[in-house]
Structure formats: C-alpha cells, structure tokens
C-alpha cells in the first residue's frame, strides 16, 4: 500500500503502529481544529473580556497588508471584502487542520506542536486587540489548544484501533470497523458547531436588537424639516433620495460588527482641552440634538460607484461638545477613536464651523443600526469617511496635526474633502433599451457646496442641461434627469455636475488613492431598433 494512502504513527521507540488511512487522518485534523476554534469562540462570546481569535487574525491581516492591496480588495470586492477575508481565513484554518492531522498520524508530538503553534498565532493576534484581557486571552487559547489536541488524539487512536481490528479479523464487516470512528467524528463535528454557534449567539446581537428597539430618539431642537415636493423624482431605477438603513453602504475595518451595550458605553472628550469630560449614553441622549440630511461617501468609491449614500441623521452638535470642553490653542485636529481601535482625524475648525457636524445617535428616524455605528458615531458633511466617519465612537480627542489617523500611514491623503461628483443610474450600464423617448437619470453630490447643475452628453453631441430635482440641502445629493430620444445603435453617455461654488466636475480621470477618484461617469448602452 502506498504512503499516500495510509499513514503510520512513529512511536518513541521507533516502531510503526497500525496505519491510519490518509482520509481519516485529514478528517481528524479538520474536526479537531474546528472544535478548538469553537471552544475559543464560545469563551470569547461568554467572557466578553477577550476577542475572537479568528477576528483578531483577520484584523492583523488587514493591518499588515500594504495600502495598495487594501485598495485593490475594496475596488474588486466592495462591501464583500470582509466576508471574503473571513472565508479565506476559514479555508486556511481548514487546510492547516488537514495538514496537522496528516502530520499527527505520522508523528503525533509534531502534530500536537503544530496545533499549539497555530493557536499561538491566534493568541498573539488577540493580545493586540483593544481592551483585551491578556490573562484570559492566553488562558482560553491554551484551553482551546488542549481541547483540539485531545480531540485529535482520540480520533486518531480510534481510527488506529479500528485498523487493528480489521487486520486481526479480515472477514469482519467494514461497516463495523468504521462505526466507532464515524460516531466520534460526528460527535466532534456537532460539538464544534455547537460551540461556534454558541459563541456567535453570546456576542449579544439578539439582545442588542431588543435594546435598540426599546430606544426612543428625543425630539431634536432643530429638525431637518419636510422633504419638498419634487425632491425625490421616483423614476424607476433611480437611486432614492434616502437610502434605507439596511441598504446603506458599509466600508470599515471591523470584521465583526461590535455589539455594544449602551448601558456600559461611555464617550470621552479629552486631549488638548481645558475641561475633559465623559458622557454616558443616557447623558448624551439628554443633550440638545439636531437633524441633518447628509450624503456620505467612501474615498474608495470609483467614478460611478455605489459606495455613497444619503440619510437623515440625528445627534448632538460637535460644536456644543467642543465648546463645553474648551479647545486649547494648538489643538488643530479632532481625532475620533472607535471601540475597535480605529481612528480618523480632521481639522478642528471644521467641527467648529459646520453646524451639521455631529455625534450621531440616529439614522433615518431610528437609533443607529449596529453596522453603522451604534450607539454613536461621527457624521461630518463634506469629508470622506476615512478622515471623519468614526463608527462605534469611544473618544473624541483633540490633538495637533502631527497625529495620524488609521488610513494616513497607509497611503491616503491627510485631508479628505469630498469631490464634486455625479453618477448615471438610468439606463443601467451595458443595458439594452428600446428606441424612442427614454430618460437618462442619476444623482450628483458636493456636500457643503450643493449641486447647481448637471449636464449630459450623448456620444459626441453637445452638453445638455439636465432637469434637477428640488433642493433638499447643500449637504445632500440631488437627483436629476434628461429626456432622451434614443436612436438605434450603441451609444456612450457621460455626465458632469456643477457645484454651488461654480466648480465643474473635472474630466481628469484619477484613481481613488490618495484623495478620491475623479472624472466623468461614462456608460454605454444599446438601443434596439
């Protein structure tokens, strides 16, 4: 029998025991790894003072890869970048588990050592997580490794014993030979699933849903006001004026959305201030609040991309918090800190000048969804999210300009003003439409400046003024449309916007790095005869 088909354990005395089939060795390693991970995830969910080691490994990967690779991942995968990374981590763990099982079947001490080494990598990543308990992280890692090694030993021993019985009684039923191993493998798999799912349930997601449902947003002292007639054109296929919370784009560094109990949450205002202070969630909610319609966009949004959205936000004005703290001379930057360690900074003068800059607690009439920053986040009109939109906010720190936020050392510009931009939603790029009267429609945005005009060009024809929807707010995007007599053939359609400062959207095509993409959105459609 070939070595690739069966594997034997090398005993300390040098003899070779009964061989374990390669398939069973691989399955043993896979199941033992899954159980070890499940135990650690269960402990992380139950204890709360240690991070998920799987998530910690993912965070380490995100923090370690070069900026160009992060940008490529976001460009290629968009909002699917995190699921793909987690799936990749699971695949690597599975392959390592298979390899460990094969190695342990040959030399168990080496396989056990490999198992412990892989766990140590996860523990090291976990120790780097914010607010992680070093003692608990190491202790739970050791328990997970011990459980995995024990499960691996039992599975391989059972497989070896069944091989021995088959060799001793050649005429025995093959089913009887496999029954013990299959039962143990099934029990191990069930335990792995139970612990893994249990860990997920203990993260508090279900409880957080109930907590959010019980929160009632206070009436803001300054409301955004009713939406004027004609502000939402309601053209089929056109992006709505307000994006539903469940459909709003999400780009951040958190592999697992933090589940934060507002009863234990606090917001610090600290740094270069005269009167640092701390607010509980209840205290924050009792402060006077405002509403504002603000369009947010990610700096990674390609020309014509969908990493942009508009919502009605509610929260406490940043200016009020800074005036209470007393900003010191030289505090030129406001740095937002997240509970997961993320940081983003922008000029302090922006927070003082913009009435709509806020610590937001509400989004489209309800408490912030967990994925968008519950219990509180920063919303700052006119700035890309990477320098301003800190979710799961834990601290507002006043610093000088020399302190860099998370993305700046990774190749992004220190300042991130949103560029004047537009997008064509109708017709869809690459679609086919019927000849005759059609409509070209889309959205345009230039937060803090507003949109004063949109022009559309078909093929090499002249630029034509589109019809603008009614204005809602200068911080909010604006819909537009142009009636089009579509003639048969292939057509190229471009658009450009003009903002409230008279600046026309540039045709210079630039990549998203370091400070946002630019250029006209251009689509191609086919008009059927």
mmCIF file of C-alpha atoms in Angstrom, residues 239-477:
data_model
loop_
_atom_site.group_PDB
_atom_site.id
_atom_site.type_symbol
_atom_site.label_atom_id
_atom_site.label_comp_id
_atom_site.label_asym_id
_atom_site.label_seq_id
_atom_site.Cartn_x
_atom_site.Cartn_y
_atom_site.Cartn_z
ATOM 1 C CA UNK A 239 -31.493 55.824 -6.517
ATOM 2 C CA UNK A 240 -33.990 57.077 -3.894
ATOM 3 C CA UNK A 241 -33.397 60.324 -2.078
ATOM 4 C CA UNK A 242 -32.833 58.500 1.212
ATOM 5 C CA UNK A 243 -31.123 55.108 1.269
ATOM 6 C CA UNK A 244 -32.807 52.623 3.653
ATOM 7 C CA UNK A 245 -30.568 51.713 6.594
ATOM 8 C CA UNK A 246 -30.398 48.067 5.540
ATOM 9 C CA UNK A 247 -29.132 49.068 2.070
ATOM 10 C CA UNK A 248 -26.736 51.846 3.074
ATOM 11 C CA UNK A 249 -23.172 51.062 2.031
ATOM 12 C CA UNK A 250 -20.767 49.862 4.698
ATOM 13 C CA UNK A 251 -16.989 50.230 4.474
ATOM 14 C CA UNK A 252 -14.943 49.994 7.678
ATOM 15 C CA UNK A 253 -12.147 47.955 9.223
ATOM 16 C CA UNK A 254 -14.329 45.855 11.566
ATOM 17 C CA UNK A 255 -14.553 42.208 10.518
ATOM 18 C CA UNK A 256 -17.262 41.621 13.108
ATOM 19 C CA UNK A 257 -19.667 44.443 13.897
ATOM 20 C CA UNK A 258 -19.099 45.468 17.534
ATOM 21 C CA UNK A 259 -22.084 44.725 19.780
ATOM 22 C CA UNK A 260 -22.026 47.453 22.398
ATOM 23 C CA UNK A 261 -24.365 47.617 25.363
ATOM 24 C CA UNK A 262 -25.260 51.303 25.706
ATOM 25 C CA UNK A 263 -25.657 50.823 29.470
ATOM 26 C CA UNK A 264 -21.910 50.320 29.787
ATOM 27 C CA UNK A 265 -20.772 52.621 26.976
ATOM 28 C CA UNK A 266 -19.090 55.977 27.549
ATOM 29 C CA UNK A 267 -17.840 58.784 25.325
ATOM 30 C CA UNK A 268 -14.714 60.636 26.407
ATOM 31 C CA UNK A 269 -13.877 64.150 25.244
ATOM 32 C CA UNK A 270 -10.181 64.561 26.024
ATOM 33 C CA UNK A 271 -6.784 65.650 24.804
ATOM 34 C CA UNK A 272 -5.911 69.301 24.290
ATOM 35 C CA UNK A 273 -8.968 70.652 26.106
ATOM 36 C CA UNK A 274 -9.415 72.698 29.284
ATOM 37 C CA UNK A 275 -12.263 70.635 30.716
ATOM 38 C CA UNK A 276 -12.188 66.974 29.680
ATOM 39 C CA UNK A 277 -15.382 65.067 30.425
ATOM 40 C CA UNK A 278 -17.119 61.749 29.933
ATOM 41 C CA UNK A 279 -20.717 61.105 28.881
ATOM 42 C CA UNK A 280 -22.831 58.000 29.352
ATOM 43 C CA UNK A 281 -25.317 57.064 26.649
ATOM 44 C CA UNK A 282 -28.213 58.425 28.718
ATOM 45 C CA UNK A 283 -26.355 61.699 29.292
ATOM 46 C CA UNK A 284 -25.594 62.029 25.575
ATOM 47 C CA UNK A 285 -29.244 61.406 24.699
ATOM 48 C CA UNK A 286 -30.344 64.141 27.120
ATOM 49 C CA UNK A 287 -28.277 66.812 25.351
ATOM 50 C CA UNK A 288 -29.975 69.056 22.716
ATOM 51 C CA UNK A 289 -29.937 67.346 19.316
ATOM 52 C CA UNK A 290 -30.268 68.318 15.671
ATOM 53 C CA UNK A 291 -31.301 66.602 12.454
ATOM 54 C CA UNK A 292 -29.447 66.960 9.170
ATOM 55 C CA UNK A 293 -29.677 65.396 5.709
ATOM 56 C CA UNK A 294 -26.106 64.464 4.842
ATOM 57 C CA UNK A 295 -24.624 62.443 1.986
ATOM 58 C CA UNK A 296 -21.655 60.280 2.981
ATOM 59 C CA UNK A 297 -19.230 58.675 0.563
ATOM 60 C CA UNK A 298 -16.194 56.458 0.833
ATOM 61 C CA UNK A 299 -12.892 57.651 -0.575
ATOM 62 C CA UNK A 300 -12.647 54.226 -2.252
ATOM 63 C CA UNK A 301 -15.714 54.948 -4.369
ATOM 64 C CA UNK A 302 -14.794 54.643 -8.031
ATOM 65 C CA UNK A 303 -16.284 57.059 -10.549
ATOM 66 C CA UNK A 304 -19.897 55.962 -10.980
ATOM 67 C CA UNK A 305 -19.634 53.646 -7.961
ATOM 68 C CA UNK A 306 -22.190 52.896 -5.245
ATOM 69 C CA UNK A 307 -20.124 53.496 -2.098
ATOM 70 C CA UNK A 308 -22.166 56.622 -1.412
ATOM 71 C CA UNK A 309 -25.479 57.172 0.338
ATOM 72 C CA UNK A 310 -27.775 59.794 1.781
ATOM 73 C CA UNK A 311 -29.556 59.620 5.136
ATOM 74 C CA UNK A 312 -31.291 61.813 7.696
ATOM 75 C CA UNK A 313 -29.004 61.822 10.719
ATOM 76 C CA UNK A 314 -29.773 62.910 14.272
ATOM 77 C CA UNK A 315 -27.301 63.721 17.014
ATOM 78 C CA UNK A 316 -25.536 66.181 19.275
ATOM 79 C CA UNK A 317 -23.649 69.011 17.512
ATOM 80 C CA UNK A 318 -19.895 68.579 17.737
ATOM 81 C CA UNK A 319 -19.547 72.314 18.261
ATOM 82 C CA UNK A 320 -21.511 72.098 21.530
ATOM 83 C CA UNK A 321 -19.270 69.356 22.899
ATOM 84 C CA UNK A 322 -16.093 71.222 21.948
ATOM 85 C CA UNK A 323 -17.336 74.449 23.499
ATOM 86 C CA UNK A 324 -18.087 72.576 26.711
ATOM 87 C CA UNK A 325 -14.596 71.050 26.734
ATOM 88 C CA UNK A 326 -12.771 74.258 25.867
ATOM 89 C CA UNK A 327 -10.427 73.693 22.918
ATOM 90 C CA UNK A 328 -6.854 74.712 23.660
ATOM 91 C CA UNK A 329 -4.642 76.686 21.313
ATOM 92 C CA UNK A 330 -2.748 74.366 19.002
ATOM 93 C CA UNK A 331 -5.485 71.692 19.009
ATOM 94 C CA UNK A 332 -5.780 71.704 15.243
ATOM 95 C CA UNK A 333 -7.155 68.203 14.793
ATOM 96 C CA UNK A 334 -10.169 66.319 16.093
ATOM 97 C CA UNK A 335 -9.380 62.607 16.283
ATOM 98 C CA UNK A 336 -12.262 60.166 16.603
ATOM 99 C CA UNK A 337 -11.462 56.863 18.312
ATOM 100 C CA UNK A 338 -13.555 53.725 17.881
ATOM 101 C CA UNK A 339 -14.038 50.925 20.398
ATOM 102 C CA UNK A 340 -12.213 48.624 17.953
ATOM 103 C CA UNK A 341 -9.122 50.859 17.778
ATOM 104 C CA UNK A 342 -9.879 52.648 14.502
ATOM 105 C CA UNK A 343 -9.003 56.360 14.344
ATOM 106 C CA UNK A 344 -9.871 59.168 11.938
ATOM 107 C CA UNK A 345 -8.876 62.821 12.158
ATOM 108 C CA UNK A 346 -9.916 66.090 10.534
ATOM 109 C CA UNK A 347 -9.382 69.823 11.177
ATOM 110 C CA UNK A 348 -10.884 71.066 14.435
ATOM 111 C CA UNK A 349 -12.051 74.220 12.670
ATOM 112 C CA UNK A 350 -14.352 72.051 10.521
ATOM 113 C CA UNK A 351 -16.162 70.758 13.607
ATOM 114 C CA UNK A 352 -16.497 74.309 14.939
ATOM 115 C CA UNK A 353 -17.671 75.842 11.662
ATOM 116 C CA UNK A 354 -20.167 73.223 10.453
ATOM 117 C CA UNK A 355 -23.465 73.293 12.311
ATOM 118 C CA UNK A 356 -24.367 69.870 10.914
ATOM 119 C CA UNK A 357 -21.198 68.094 12.177
ATOM 120 C CA UNK A 358 -22.441 65.821 14.952
ATOM 121 C CA UNK A 359 -22.086 62.847 17.220
ATOM 122 C CA UNK A 360 -24.937 60.941 15.594
ATOM 123 C CA UNK A 361 -27.234 58.607 17.530
ATOM 124 C CA UNK A 362 -29.988 58.248 14.916
ATOM 125 C CA UNK A 363 -30.247 57.358 11.247
ATOM 126 C CA UNK A 364 -33.398 57.769 9.150
ATOM 127 C CA UNK A 365 -35.611 58.091 12.219
ATOM 128 C CA UNK A 366 -34.312 55.167 14.259
ATOM 129 C CA UNK A 367 -31.362 54.515 16.589
ATOM 130 C CA UNK A 368 -28.163 53.848 14.672
ATOM 131 C CA UNK A 369 -28.011 50.295 13.323
ATOM 132 C CA UNK A 370 -25.134 48.245 14.772
ATOM 133 C CA UNK A 371 -23.467 48.094 11.353
ATOM 134 C CA UNK A 372 -23.478 51.878 11.115
ATOM 135 C CA UNK A 373 -22.017 52.739 14.485
ATOM 136 C CA UNK A 374 -24.434 52.099 17.369
ATOM 137 C CA UNK A 375 -24.507 53.585 19.926
ATOM 138 C CA UNK A 376 -22.825 56.710 18.467
ATOM 139 C CA UNK A 377 -20.693 57.786 15.516
ATOM 140 C CA UNK A 378 -19.338 60.910 13.877
ATOM 141 C CA UNK A 379 -21.038 62.475 10.860
ATOM 142 C CA UNK A 380 -19.195 65.387 9.241
ATOM 143 C CA UNK A 381 -20.540 66.843 5.968
ATOM 144 C CA UNK A 382 -18.072 67.370 3.140
ATOM 145 C CA UNK A 383 -15.367 64.920 4.248
ATOM 146 C CA UNK A 384 -14.732 61.391 3.052
ATOM 147 C CA UNK A 385 -15.419 58.796 5.711
ATOM 148 C CA UNK A 386 -11.810 57.711 6.150
ATOM 149 C CA UNK A 387 -10.954 61.032 7.864
ATOM 150 C CA UNK A 388 -14.238 61.717 9.637
ATOM 151 C CA UNK A 389 -16.872 58.989 9.949
ATOM 152 C CA UNK A 390 -15.706 57.135 13.068
ATOM 153 C CA UNK A 391 -18.257 54.452 13.970
ATOM 154 C CA UNK A 392 -18.725 52.889 17.422
ATOM 155 C CA UNK A 393 -17.261 56.064 18.849
ATOM 156 C CA UNK A 394 -15.477 55.821 22.200
ATOM 157 C CA UNK A 395 -13.476 59.052 22.362
ATOM 158 C CA UNK A 396 -13.144 62.476 20.806
ATOM 159 C CA UNK A 397 -9.550 63.538 21.232
ATOM 160 C CA UNK A 398 -8.197 66.993 20.424
ATOM 161 C CA UNK A 399 -4.617 66.794 19.102
ATOM 162 C CA UNK A 400 -2.227 68.680 16.895
ATOM 163 C CA UNK A 401 -1.939 67.953 13.178
ATOM 164 C CA UNK A 402 1.060 65.632 13.595
ATOM 165 C CA UNK A 403 -1.091 62.756 14.878
ATOM 166 C CA UNK A 404 -2.234 60.484 12.037
ATOM 167 C CA UNK A 405 -5.472 58.535 11.793
ATOM 168 C CA UNK A 406 -5.611 54.877 10.752
ATOM 169 C CA UNK A 407 -5.546 55.318 6.981
ATOM 170 C CA UNK A 408 -2.941 58.078 6.636
ATOM 171 C CA UNK A 409 0.195 55.905 7.034
ATOM 172 C CA UNK A 410 -1.386 53.516 4.529
ATOM 173 C CA UNK A 411 -1.072 55.927 1.637
ATOM 174 C CA UNK A 412 -4.144 58.172 1.875
ATOM 175 C CA UNK A 413 -4.125 61.964 1.989
ATOM 176 C CA UNK A 414 -4.200 63.708 5.344
ATOM 177 C CA UNK A 415 -7.196 65.811 4.321
ATOM 178 C CA UNK A 416 -10.170 64.320 2.529
ATOM 179 C CA UNK A 417 -12.677 66.855 1.156
ATOM 180 C CA UNK A 418 -15.353 65.177 -0.969
ATOM 181 C CA UNK A 419 -15.014 65.999 -4.652
ATOM 182 C CA UNK A 420 -17.902 67.199 -6.794
ATOM 183 C CA UNK A 421 -19.283 64.056 -8.417
ATOM 184 C CA UNK A 422 -22.208 62.568 -10.309
ATOM 185 C CA UNK A 423 -23.477 59.133 -11.272
ATOM 186 C CA UNK A 424 -25.723 57.770 -14.015
ATOM 187 C CA UNK A 425 -28.312 55.309 -12.673
ATOM 188 C CA UNK A 426 -30.670 55.100 -15.654
ATOM 189 C CA UNK A 427 -30.156 53.413 -18.061
ATOM 190 C CA UNK A 428 -28.016 50.798 -16.335
ATOM 191 C CA UNK A 429 -24.500 50.479 -17.803
ATOM 192 C CA UNK A 430 -24.404 47.865 -20.542
ATOM 193 C CA UNK A 431 -28.188 47.570 -20.715
ATOM 194 C CA UNK A 432 -30.390 47.473 -23.813
ATOM 195 C CA UNK A 433 -33.280 49.914 -24.212
ATOM 196 C CA UNK A 434 -35.964 50.422 -26.801
ATOM 197 C CA UNK A 435 -35.772 53.146 -29.401
ATOM 198 C CA UNK A 436 -37.868 56.234 -28.771
ATOM 199 C CA UNK A 437 -38.391 58.518 -25.789
ATOM 200 C CA UNK A 438 -36.236 57.364 -22.843
ATOM 201 C CA UNK A 439 -34.861 59.050 -19.767
ATOM 202 C CA UNK A 440 -31.307 59.436 -18.529
ATOM 203 C CA UNK A 441 -31.201 59.963 -14.766
ATOM 204 C CA UNK A 442 -28.867 59.889 -11.811
ATOM 205 C CA UNK A 443 -27.624 61.640 -8.698
ATOM 206 C CA UNK A 444 -24.944 64.268 -8.047
ATOM 207 C CA UNK A 445 -23.326 65.410 -4.811
ATOM 208 C CA UNK A 446 -20.981 68.053 -3.421
ATOM 209 C CA UNK A 447 -21.644 68.180 0.341
ATOM 210 C CA UNK A 448 -21.340 71.660 1.944
ATOM 211 C CA UNK A 449 -21.482 73.243 -1.549
ATOM 212 C CA UNK A 450 -24.592 71.730 -3.078
ATOM 213 C CA UNK A 451 -25.365 70.963 -6.735
ATOM 214 C CA UNK A 452 -26.397 73.781 -9.074
ATOM 215 C CA UNK A 453 -26.409 71.937 -12.373
ATOM 216 C CA UNK A 454 -25.887 68.649 -14.196
ATOM 217 C CA UNK A 455 -25.100 68.263 -17.884
ATOM 218 C CA UNK A 456 -25.369 65.164 -20.037
ATOM 219 C CA UNK A 457 -23.652 64.306 -23.309
ATOM 220 C CA UNK A 458 -24.654 61.531 -25.682
ATOM 221 C CA UNK A 459 -21.848 60.300 -27.932
ATOM 222 C CA UNK A 460 -20.055 63.335 -29.427
ATOM 223 C CA UNK A 461 -23.061 65.621 -29.154
ATOM 224 C CA UNK A 462 -23.288 68.851 -27.152
ATOM 225 C CA UNK A 463 -23.619 69.013 -23.390
ATOM 226 C CA UNK A 464 -27.306 69.331 -22.455
ATOM 227 C CA UNK A 465 -28.675 70.718 -19.197
ATOM 228 C CA UNK A 466 -30.484 68.079 -17.150
ATOM 229 C CA UNK A 467 -33.543 68.823 -15.048
ATOM 230 C CA UNK A 468 -32.688 68.965 -11.347
ATOM 231 C CA UNK A 469 -34.908 67.700 -8.567
ATOM 232 C CA UNK A 470 -35.886 70.208 -5.896
ATOM 233 C CA UNK A 471 -33.073 71.010 -3.496
ATOM 234 C CA UNK A 472 -33.202 69.375 -0.085
ATOM 235 C CA UNK A 473 -29.948 70.620 1.467
ATOM 236 C CA UNK A 474 -26.469 71.567 0.271
ATOM 237 C CA UNK A 475 -25.068 68.608 2.250
ATOM 238 C CA UNK A 476 -27.371 66.206 0.439
ATOM 239 C CA UNK A 477 -27.168 64.739 -3.048
#
